[in-house]
Coordinates of N, CA and C in Angstrom, one line a residue:
M1 N -19.7 15.7 16.4 CA -19.3 16.6 15.4 C -19.7 16.0 14.0
K2 N -20.2 16.8 13.2 CA -20.6 16.4 11.8 C -19.4 16.0 11.0
T3 N -19.6 14.9 10.3 CA -18.5 14.4 9.4 C -18.4 15.3 8.2
P4 N -17.2 15.8 7.9 CA -17.0 16.6 6.8 C -17.0 15.8 5.5
I5 N -17.5 16.4 4.4 CA -17.6 15.7 3.1 C -16.3 15.2 2.6
N6 N -15.2 15.9 3.0 CA -13.9 15.5 2.5 C -13.4 14.2 3.1
L7 N -14.0 13.8 4.3 CA -13.6 12.5 4.9 C -14.2 11.4 4.0
W8 N -15.4 11.6 3.6 CA -16.0 10.5 2.7 C -15.3 10.4 1.4
I9 N -14.9 11.5 0.8 CA -14.2 11.5 -0.5 C -12.8 10.9 -0.3
I10 N -12.1 11.3 0.7 CA -10.7 10.8 0.9 C -10.8 9.3 1.3
G11 N -11.8 9.0 2.2 CA -12.0 7.6 2.6 C -12.3 6.7 1.4
I12 N -13.1 7.1 0.5 CA -13.5 6.2 -0.6 C -12.3 6.1 -1.6
L13 N -11.6 7.2 -1.8 CA -10.3 7.2 -2.6 C -9.3 6.2 -2.0
A14 N -9.2 6.3 -0.6 CA -8.3 5.4 0.1 C -8.7 3.9 -0.1
L15 N -10.0 3.7 0.0 CA -10.5 2.3 -0.2 C -10.2 1.8 -1.6
V16 N -10.4 2.6 -2.6 CA -10.2 2.2 -4.0 C -8.7 2.0 -4.2
W17 N -7.9 2.9 -3.8 CA -6.4 2.9 -4.0 C -5.8 1.6 -3.3
N18 N -6.2 1.4 -2.1 CA -5.7 0.3 -1.3 C -6.3 -1.0 -1.7
G19 N -7.5 -0.9 -2.1 CA -8.2 -2.1 -2.7 C -7.4 -2.7 -3.9
A20 N -6.9 -1.7 -4.7 CA -6.1 -2.1 -5.9 C -4.8 -2.8 -5.4
G21 N -4.2 -2.3 -4.4 CA -3.0 -2.9 -3.8 C -3.3 -4.3 -3.3
V22 N -4.4 -4.5 -2.6 CA -4.8 -5.9 -2.2 C -5.0 -6.8 -3.3
F23 N -5.7 -6.3 -4.4 CA -6.0 -7.1 -5.6 C -4.7 -7.5 -6.2
D24 N -3.7 -6.6 -6.4 CA -2.4 -7.0 -7.0 C -1.7 -8.0 -6.1
F25 N -1.7 -7.8 -4.8 CA -1.1 -8.8 -3.9 C -1.7 -10.2 -4.0
M26 N -3.0 -10.2 -4.0 CA -3.7 -11.5 -4.1 C -3.5 -12.2 -5.4
M27 N -3.7 -11.5 -6.5 CA -3.5 -12.1 -7.8 C -2.1 -12.6 -8.0
T28 N -1.1 -11.8 -7.5 CA 0.3 -12.3 -7.6 C 0.6 -13.5 -6.8
N29 N 0.1 -13.5 -5.5 CA 0.4 -14.6 -4.6 C -0.4 -15.9 -4.9
M30 N -1.6 -15.7 -5.6 CA -2.4 -16.8 -6.0 C -1.9 -17.3 -7.4
R31 N -0.9 -16.6 -8.0 CA -0.4 -16.9 -9.3 C -1.5 -17.1 -10.3
N32 N -2.4 -16.1 -10.3 CA -3.5 -16.1 -11.3 C -2.9 -16.1 -12.7
P33 N -3.2 -17.1 -13.5 CA -2.6 -17.2 -14.8 C -2.8 -16.0 -15.7
R34 N -4.0 -15.5 -15.8 CA -4.3 -14.4 -16.6 C -3.5 -13.1 -16.1
Y35 N -3.5 -12.9 -14.8 CA -2.8 -11.8 -14.2 C -1.3 -11.9 -14.4
M36 N -0.7 -13.1 -14.2 CA 0.7 -13.3 -14.3 C 1.2 -13.1 -15.8
Q37 N 0.3 -13.4 -16.8 CA 0.7 -13.3 -18.2 C 0.9 -11.8 -18.5
S38 N 0.3 -10.9 -17.8 CA 0.4 -9.5 -18.1 C 1.7 -8.9 -17.6
L39 N 2.4 -9.6 -16.8 CA 3.7 -9.1 -16.3 C 4.9 -9.5 -17.2
P40 N 5.8 -8.5 -17.3 CA 7.0 -8.8 -18.1 C 7.9 -9.9 -17.4
P41 N 8.7 -10.6 -18.2 CA 9.5 -11.7 -17.6 C 10.4 -11.3 -16.5
E42 N 11.0 -10.1 -16.6 CA 11.9 -9.6 -15.5 C 11.1 -9.4 -14.2
Q43 N 9.9 -8.9 -14.3 CA 9.1 -8.8 -13.1 C 8.7 -10.1 -12.5
L44 N 8.4 -11.1 -13.3 CA 8.1 -12.4 -12.8 C 9.3 -13.0 -12.1
A45 N 10.5 -12.8 -12.7 CA 11.7 -13.3 -12.1 C 11.9 -12.6 -10.7
Y46 N 11.7 -11.3 -10.7 CA 11.8 -10.6 -9.4 C 10.9 -11.1 -8.4
L47 N 9.6 -11.4 -8.7 CA 8.6 -11.9 -7.8 C 9.0 -13.3 -7.4
D48 N 9.5 -14.1 -8.3 CA 9.8 -15.5 -7.9 C 11.0 -15.6 -7.0
A49 N 11.9 -14.6 -7.1 CA 13.1 -14.5 -6.2 C 12.8 -13.9 -4.8
M50 N 11.6 -13.3 -4.7 CA 11.3 -12.5 -3.5 C 11.2 -13.5 -2.3
P51 N 12.0 -13.2 -1.2 CA 11.9 -14.1 0.0 C 10.5 -14.0 0.7
A52 N 10.2 -15.0 1.4 CA 8.9 -15.0 2.1 C 8.7 -13.8 3.1
W53 N 9.8 -13.4 3.7 CA 9.7 -12.3 4.7 C 9.3 -11.0 4.0
V54 N 9.8 -10.8 2.8 CA 9.4 -9.6 2.0 C 8.0 -9.7 1.6
N55 N 7.5 -10.8 1.2 CA 6.2 -11.0 0.8 C 5.2 -10.7 2.0
L56 N 5.7 -11.2 3.2 CA 4.9 -10.9 4.4 C 4.8 -9.4 4.6
F57 N 5.8 -8.6 4.5 CA 5.8 -7.2 4.7 C 4.9 -6.5 3.6
W58 N 5.0 -7.0 2.4 CA 4.1 -6.5 1.3 C 2.7 -6.7 1.7
G59 N 2.4 -7.9 2.2 CA 1.0 -8.2 2.7 C 0.6 -7.2 3.8
V60 N 1.5 -7.0 4.7 CA 1.2 -6.0 5.8 C 0.9 -4.7 5.2
A61 N 1.7 -4.3 4.3 CA 1.5 -2.9 3.6 C 0.1 -2.8 3.0
V62 N -0.3 -3.8 2.3 CA -1.6 -3.6 1.5 C -2.8 -3.8 2.4
F63 N -2.7 -4.9 3.3 CA -3.9 -5.1 4.1 C -4.1 -4.1 5.3
A64 N -2.9 -3.6 5.8 CA -3.0 -2.6 6.9 C -3.6 -1.3 6.3
A65 N -3.2 -1.0 5.0 CA -3.7 0.2 4.4 C -5.2 0.1 4.1
L66 N -5.6 -1.1 3.7 CA -7.1 -1.3 3.4 C -7.8 -1.2 4.7
A67 N -7.3 -1.8 5.8 CA -7.9 -1.6 7.1 C -8.0 -0.2 7.5
G68 N -6.9 0.6 7.3 CA -6.9 2.0 7.6 C -8.0 2.7 6.9
A69 N -8.2 2.4 5.6 CA -9.2 3.1 4.8 C -10.6 2.7 5.3
L70 N -10.8 1.5 5.7 CA -12.1 1.1 6.2 C -12.4 1.7 7.6
L71 N -11.3 1.8 8.4 CA -11.5 2.4 9.7 C -11.7 3.9 9.6
L72 N -11.1 4.5 8.6 CA -11.4 6.0 8.3 C -12.9 6.2 8.0
L73 N -13.4 5.3 7.1 CA -14.8 5.4 6.7 C -15.7 5.1 7.9
L74 N -15.3 4.3 8.8 CA -16.0 4.0 10.0 C -15.8 5.1 11.1
R75 N -15.0 6.1 10.8 CA -14.7 7.2 11.7 C -14.0 6.7 13.0
S76 N -13.1 5.7 12.9 CA -12.3 5.2 14.0 C -11.0 5.9 14.1
R77 N -10.6 6.2 15.3 CA -9.3 6.9 15.5 C -8.1 5.9 15.2
F78 N -8.4 4.6 15.0 CA -7.4 3.6 14.8 C -7.0 3.6 13.3
A79 N -7.7 4.4 12.5 CA -7.3 4.4 11.0 C -5.9 4.8 10.8
S80 N -5.4 5.7 11.6 CA -4.0 6.2 11.4 C -3.0 5.0 11.7
L81 N -3.4 4.1 12.7 CA -2.6 3.0 13.0 C -2.4 2.0 11.8
G82 N -3.6 1.8 11.1 CA -3.5 1.0 9.9 C -2.6 1.6 8.8
F83 N -2.6 2.9 8.6 CA -1.8 3.6 7.7 C -0.3 3.6 8.1
A84 N -0.1 3.6 9.4 CA 1.3 3.6 10.0 C 1.9 2.2 9.7
F85 N 1.1 1.1 10.0 CA 1.6 -0.2 9.7 C 1.9 -0.4 8.2
S86 N 1.0 0.2 7.4 CA 1.2 0.1 6.0 C 2.5 0.7 5.6
F87 N 2.8 1.9 6.1 CA 4.0 2.6 5.8 C 5.2 1.8 6.2
L88 N 5.2 1.1 7.3 CA 6.3 0.3 7.7 C 6.4 -0.9 6.7
G89 N 5.4 -1.5 6.3 CA 5.4 -2.6 5.3 C 6.0 -2.1 4.0
I90 N 5.6 -0.9 3.6 CA 6.1 -0.3 2.3 C 7.6 -0.1 2.4
V91 N 8.1 0.5 3.6 CA 9.5 0.9 3.7 C 10.3 -0.4 3.7
V92 N 9.9 -1.5 4.4 CA 10.7 -2.7 4.4 C 10.7 -3.3 3.0
T93 N 9.6 -3.3 2.3 CA 9.5 -3.9 1.0 C 10.3 -3.1 0.0
L94 N 10.3 -1.8 0.1 CA 11.1 -1.0 -0.8 C 12.6 -1.1 -0.5
F95 N 13.0 -1.2 0.7 CA 14.4 -1.4 1.1 C 14.9 -2.7 0.4
Y96 N 14.1 -3.8 0.5 CA 14.5 -5.0 -0.2 C 14.6 -4.8 -1.7
G97 N 13.6 -4.2 -2.3 CA 13.5 -3.9 -3.7 C 14.7 -3.1 -4.3
L98 N 15.1 -2.1 -3.4 CA 16.1 -1.2 -3.9 C 17.6 -1.7 -3.6
F99 N 17.7 -2.4 -2.4 CA 19.1 -2.6 -2.0 C 19.4 -4.1 -1.8
L100 N 18.5 -5.0 -1.6 CA 18.8 -6.4 -1.2 C 18.4 -7.4 -2.3
S101 N 17.6 -7.0 -3.2 CA 17.1 -8.0 -4.2 C 18.2 -8.2 -5.3
P102 N 18.3 -9.4 -5.9 CA 19.3 -9.7 -6.9 C 19.3 -8.7 -8.0
Q103 N 18.1 -8.2 -8.4 CA 18.0 -7.2 -9.4 C 17.1 -6.1 -8.9
S104 N 17.6 -4.9 -8.8 CA 16.9 -3.8 -8.3 C 15.5 -3.6 -9.0
M105 N 14.5 -3.2 -8.2 CA 13.2 -3.0 -8.9 C 13.3 -1.8 -9.8
L106 N 14.3 -0.9 -9.6 CA 14.5 0.3 -10.5 C 15.0 -0.2 -11.9
E107 N 15.9 -1.2 -11.8 CA 16.4 -1.8 -13.1 C 15.3 -2.4 -13.9
I108 N 14.4 -3.1 -13.2 CA 13.3 -3.8 -13.8 C 12.2 -2.8 -14.4
G109 N 11.8 -1.8 -13.5 CA 10.7 -0.9 -13.9 C 11.1 0.4 -14.4
G110 N 12.4 0.8 -14.3 CA 12.9 2.1 -14.8 C 12.2 3.3 -14.1
G111 N 12.0 4.4 -14.9 CA 11.4 5.6 -14.4 C 10.0 5.4 -13.9
V112 N 9.2 4.5 -14.5 CA 7.8 4.3 -14.0 C 7.9 3.7 -12.6
A113 N 8.8 2.8 -12.3 CA 9.0 2.3 -11.0 C 9.3 3.4 -9.9
V114 N 10.2 4.3 -10.3 CA 10.5 5.4 -9.4 C 9.3 6.3 -9.1
I115 N 8.5 6.6 -10.1 CA 7.4 7.5 -9.9 C 6.3 6.7 -9.1
F116 N 6.1 5.4 -9.4 CA 5.1 4.7 -8.6 C 5.6 4.5 -7.2
T117 N 6.8 4.2 -7.0 CA 7.4 4.1 -5.6 C 7.2 5.3 -4.8
I118 N 7.5 6.5 -5.4 CA 7.4 7.7 -4.7 C 5.9 8.0 -4.4
S119 N 5.1 7.7 -5.3 CA 3.6 7.9 -5.1 C 3.1 7.0 -4.0
L120 N 3.5 5.8 -3.9 CA 3.1 4.9 -2.8 C 3.4 5.5 -1.5
V121 N 4.7 5.9 -1.3 CA 5.1 6.5 -0.1 C 4.3 7.8 0.3
L122 N 4.2 8.7 -0.7 CA 3.5 9.9 -0.5 C 2.0 9.8 -0.2
V123 N 1.4 8.9 -0.9 CA -0.1 8.7 -0.7 C -0.3 8.1 0.6
T124 N 0.5 7.1 1.0 CA 0.3 6.5 2.3 C 0.6 7.5 3.5
L125 N 1.6 8.3 3.3 CA 1.9 9.3 4.3 C 0.7 10.3 4.4
F126 N 0.2 10.7 3.2 CA -1.0 11.6 3.2 C -2.2 11.0 4.0
F127 N -2.5 9.7 3.7 CA -3.6 9.1 4.4 C -3.4 9.0 5.9
W128 N -2.1 8.7 6.3 CA -1.7 8.6 7.7 C -1.9 10.0 8.4
A129 N -1.4 11.1 7.7 CA -1.5 12.4 8.3 C -2.9 12.9 8.4
Y130 N -3.7 12.6 7.3 CA -5.1 13.0 7.3 C -5.9 12.3 8.4
S131 N -5.7 11.0 8.6 CA -6.4 10.3 9.6 C -6.0 10.8 11.0
R132 N -4.7 11.1 11.2 CA -4.3 11.7 12.5 C -4.9 13.0 12.7
R133 N -5.0 13.9 11.7 CA -5.6 15.2 11.9 C -7.1 15.1 12.2
M134 N -7.8 14.2 11.5 CA -9.2 14.0 11.8 C -9.4 13.5 13.2
A135 N -8.5 12.6 13.7 CA -8.7 12.2 15.1 C -8.4 13.3 16.1
R136 N -7.4 14.1 15.8 CA -7.0 15.2 16.6 C -8.1 16.3 16.8
I137 N -8.8 16.5 15.7 CA -9.9 17.5 15.8 C -11.2 16.9 16.2
G138 N -11.2 15.6 16.5 CA -12.4 15.0 17.1 C -13.4 14.4 16.1
I139 N -13.0 14.3 14.8 CA -13.9 13.7 13.8 C -13.9 12.2 14.0
L140 N -12.7 11.6 14.2 CA -12.6 10.2 14.5 C -12.6 9.9 16.0
S141 N -13.3 8.9 16.4 CA -13.3 8.6 17.8 C -13.0 7.2 18.1

């Protein structure tokens, strides 16, 4: 079956979106001085207090999403699995940020954090649903 043009468009958007997530994760975890200087002190304190298990789930969220995007572009039915693991990582990370962290991520980021958090969840769910649909209709194999 011929690959629809929207797969390439959505796949490239997914790659860019999730590539930015991997970039943020890597720069933060490598403590890149220039990158860390761009963050407000409250966010630095939040990141410094983050337990290793939360950081692990954050990594799962971003790298699984990037894998999902690459698999989508490769027309693999396993793309949806990458986005599903990403969603799991996002949910665990958000649960910590909202309910378990010493200072809620919403207190630190305010309304922008709410909008960004909702967009993370919705965009990941969209990529997951899209890749499942493409597999179901035979575009991904």
